[in-house]
Amino acid sequence: MTTTQVHTLGYPRIGARRELKKAVEAYWKGELSRAELEQEGARLRKAHWQDQRDAGLDVVTVGDFAFYDQVLNASVLVGAVPPRFGKVNGRVDGNVDLDTYFRMARGRAPSGEPAAACEMTKYFDTNYHYLVPELYEGQTFRIASQRLFEEVAEAKSQGHPVKVALTGPITWLWLAKSKSEGLDRLSLLDGLVATYGEILARLAALGVEWVQLDEPALVQDLPGEWQRAFEVAYNKLQSAGVKLLVATYFGGLGDNLGLAVGLPVEGLHVDLVRAPQQLTALLDRLPSYKVLSLGVIDGRNIWRADLRQLASTLEEAKARLGERLWLAPSCSLLHVPVDLDNETRLDPELKRWLAFARQKLDEVVTLAHRIDGRETDIDRQRVADADRALAARRESRRIHKPQVAERLARVEAADTRRASAYTIRAAAQRERFKLPLFPTTTIGSFPQTQEIRAARRDFKRGELGLADYEARMREEIALVVERQEQLGLDVLVHGEAERNDMVEYFGEQLGGFAFTQNGWVQSYGSRCVKPPLIFGDVERPEAMTVRWSEYAQSLTDKPMKGMLTGPVTILQWSFVRDDQPRATTCRQIALALRDEVADLERAGIGIIQIDEPALREGLPLRQAEWQAYLDWAVECFQLSAAVVRDETQIHTHMCYAEFNDIIGAIAAMDADVITIETSRSDMELLDAFQDFGDSSKIGPNEIGPGVYDIHSPNVPEKAWMVNLMIKAAEKIPAERLWVNPDCGLKTRGWAEVEPALANMVEAARELRKNLSTICCASAKRR
Ligand code: GLN
Ligand code: ZN
């Protein structure tokens, strides 16, 4: 029997205890020297390579380590450093130094002049953020970092067989942004590929046999010239002296399958978790000289794999490919937590259903042994354990709650629609709230001060009793209500002091959710998140926010907004169960929130905001799948919201500016008011709303285009905000406009928030006074 090679596309670099985060942050603060930081990096790499060997992988992966981001590593490797960070060529050894690297990532570093950081955005459909490569007229490429080569030498000196992983040239270019007017990214292809060729030659000279080039762009809709770029690039790279494994993940190859199998490289990696159906076509069309690496263990989720079942689906592939079959997780394990063994407080039943990065390595190894017919006792034990755990999971009463399924089955179309159309509701709401034109409000949170955090920490540690903790939070609410009244805001919020995080807070109170102690996943740079696990049917045992909102409302005559996180956002920022469609889980969350909305209304809360900041990022990678997603996402929002009477006002909030793709869906959500981020785009995005409004009778209804950027510590001037709102009023009828910041204020300090809001309220007053002179869209249209 031939042996199946086992590898991983990448391993988490942060460390099981977030050691990398701590070291990097200490370096930024000047508490750790550069040499000490480098040492810690080397220590982590060594440990992670050892993990891979201990698990039984045939090679260790070198190149997945980064002090900030692997895409930034690639940018620096090819010398793509934007001019504002100084001339790289001028440096003594011609290499980009660590502080320049950090300045590109975050604008500043212990040494060097601060400069605007590179833009950061989500890597495909993950919650991992990469630094967007910038391209300029006259861009040239050359090897400008020795790190990758040094790491190869390092791994070799530790006695490991090495496979190198690197962002592929086309995906790097695909993720890049042209910063010079009229510069076509593809015009830089030749230069870029030449440098990649030199990199590969250097790796060959170091004795590297295989290089994995990550090309997830192949799972997206590619314009013809980009498909051709793949052929051009790989035709040139084939002679570089190493074997190339083109790695695709996060989806199926779809119409790029022929292109991918035909590239003149020695291997192809595909994601069989997201797209198992592509295996047959791959087996039929793969040239007989090529290795096929099958990504069979889910690199995006934390559930234990069904090893017995998986092994049987691999039989045909094994029979047809023999030695040419490799196995791996579906994508880099960067997207899952490091080690389940560190979860000592997770209850044992649930823990048995899970696998984190370290456990996923074991799973792939056992699978390979099983299909090769060389199972050891340990492998047999693992398969048997998985069998038992999965059987228990399928049956567990903690997961399956008949009443949840029954309720979902009873949902009717009418449950997802408000009783009356927006215009009728708006009239009832105007009558009820009597708000001025350009009403002012905020997005929900107020500064999370040291004292608030300390109180929560003490409460969690048991050093502060429940009654004392709640009293502290009530004090905080009273304070923010008073401050908002003094500022003269029209619609108040309670400030969200009692919330650690907008998803975790709700997850902790809902059935079907669990939380880890150390389940950290890198989000960007040194920032990690600990997503909740949604393991079972979601239920709301009791009201979650009502007592806080009720208390806050009791302190003021102004309307108090109830504040909830929407179903799509809760889903999107969690690890979601894989035993039913995501849409079903989302509907369950929506029903739980619907009950909360109804309870808030019953308690006299007249305005309820359901935040959906993650709605857009849930968009599938292929456009053909967008509509199906948007349909259920919108339906879930409505299921949460559409339980209220006409005179109860539903708000939603989204903090991003690219609306063109989803404008129809936003209108279909039919919220009475939507607050969005616009301040950084100079109200440009309102064009989408305006065009939409002209072409259709339904929503978007009222809009609060954020008038100031809460990410910046600067206090916005009144005149500036007035100006923005006048621009908004040119596009949207003034009677539909609200005035608010562009997101929550929890990361700011009161010293900035108070003057900023005071100016904002003044701006609204001025707008009202000068309404007749403001050229309004409504007036223009008439
Ligand atoms: N209500 C939340 C807050 O103000 C919204 C946060 C968000 O959109 N990310 O903090
Ligand atoms: Zn926001």
XYZ file of N, CA, C and O in Angstrom, residues 660 663-665 667 686-700 731-733 736 781:
100
model
N -23.515 49.272 -2.156
C -24.093 49.075 -3.484
C -24.524 47.636 -3.734
O -25.564 47.402 -4.315
N -27.884 46.909 -1.444
C -28.865 47.948 -1.182
C -30.304 47.420 -1.213
O -31.149 47.811 -0.398
N -30.554 46.489 -2.121
C -31.903 45.920 -2.199
C -32.257 45.188 -0.916
O -33.377 45.289 -0.399
N -31.287 44.467 -0.379
C -31.520 43.720 0.851
C -31.750 44.674 2.021
O -32.609 44.435 2.878
N -33.032 47.614 1.922
C -34.393 48.143 1.800
C -35.400 47.086 2.258
O -36.354 47.387 2.977
N -24.460 57.590 0.066
C -25.881 57.899 -0.008
C -26.382 57.868 -1.449
O -27.570 57.747 -1.690
N -25.456 57.973 -2.404
C -25.872 57.868 -3.797
C -26.635 56.574 -4.033
O -27.626 56.543 -4.741
N -26.138 55.514 -3.408
C -26.794 54.222 -3.588
C -28.238 54.296 -3.108
O -29.157 53.811 -3.755
N -28.415 54.942 -1.960
C -29.758 55.041 -1.399
C -30.644 55.912 -2.281
O -31.799 55.632 -2.503
N -30.030 56.986 -2.771
C -30.783 57.911 -3.593
C -31.258 57.223 -4.870
O -32.430 57.258 -5.207
N -30.338 56.571 -5.553
C -30.713 55.892 -6.787
C -31.786 54.866 -6.518
O -32.741 54.726 -7.244
N -31.579 54.174 -5.412
C -32.529 53.131 -5.096
C -33.897 53.730 -4.833
O -34.909 53.265 -5.316
N -33.900 54.809 -4.044
C -35.157 55.456 -3.689
C -35.939 55.892 -4.925
O -37.161 55.828 -4.961
N -35.216 56.307 -5.956
C -35.903 56.758 -7.155
C -36.548 55.611 -7.907
O -37.575 55.775 -8.526
N -35.902 54.468 -7.830
C -36.367 53.389 -8.686
C -37.375 52.483 -7.998
O -37.854 51.532 -8.560
N -37.667 52.755 -6.752
C -38.552 51.828 -6.059
C -39.354 52.547 -4.997
O -38.927 53.542 -4.433
N -40.483 52.005 -4.687
C -41.341 52.641 -3.694
C -40.961 52.214 -2.267
O -41.176 52.935 -1.320
N -40.422 51.007 -2.107
C -40.094 50.564 -0.758
C -38.791 51.179 -0.282
O -37.924 51.498 -1.077
N -38.628 51.312 0.997
C -37.489 51.838 1.735
C -36.276 52.160 0.901
O -36.449 52.338 -0.261
N -35.050 52.286 1.361
C -34.693 52.454 2.759
C -35.441 53.658 3.341
O -35.562 54.671 2.660
N -29.471 64.520 -1.186
C -29.741 63.194 -1.756
C -30.964 62.522 -1.139
O -31.619 61.709 -1.778
N -31.197 62.794 0.120
C -32.284 62.125 0.850
C -33.197 63.231 1.389
O -32.687 64.230 1.902
N -34.522 63.062 1.324
C -35.403 64.090 1.880
C -35.063 64.373 3.341
O -34.864 63.445 4.122
N -36.338 62.587 6.385
C -35.960 61.198 6.645
C -34.553 61.084 7.234
O -34.006 59.988 7.335
N -37.107 67.720 -5.634
C -37.908 66.782 -6.415
C -39.255 67.375 -6.799
O -39.800 67.060 -7.826
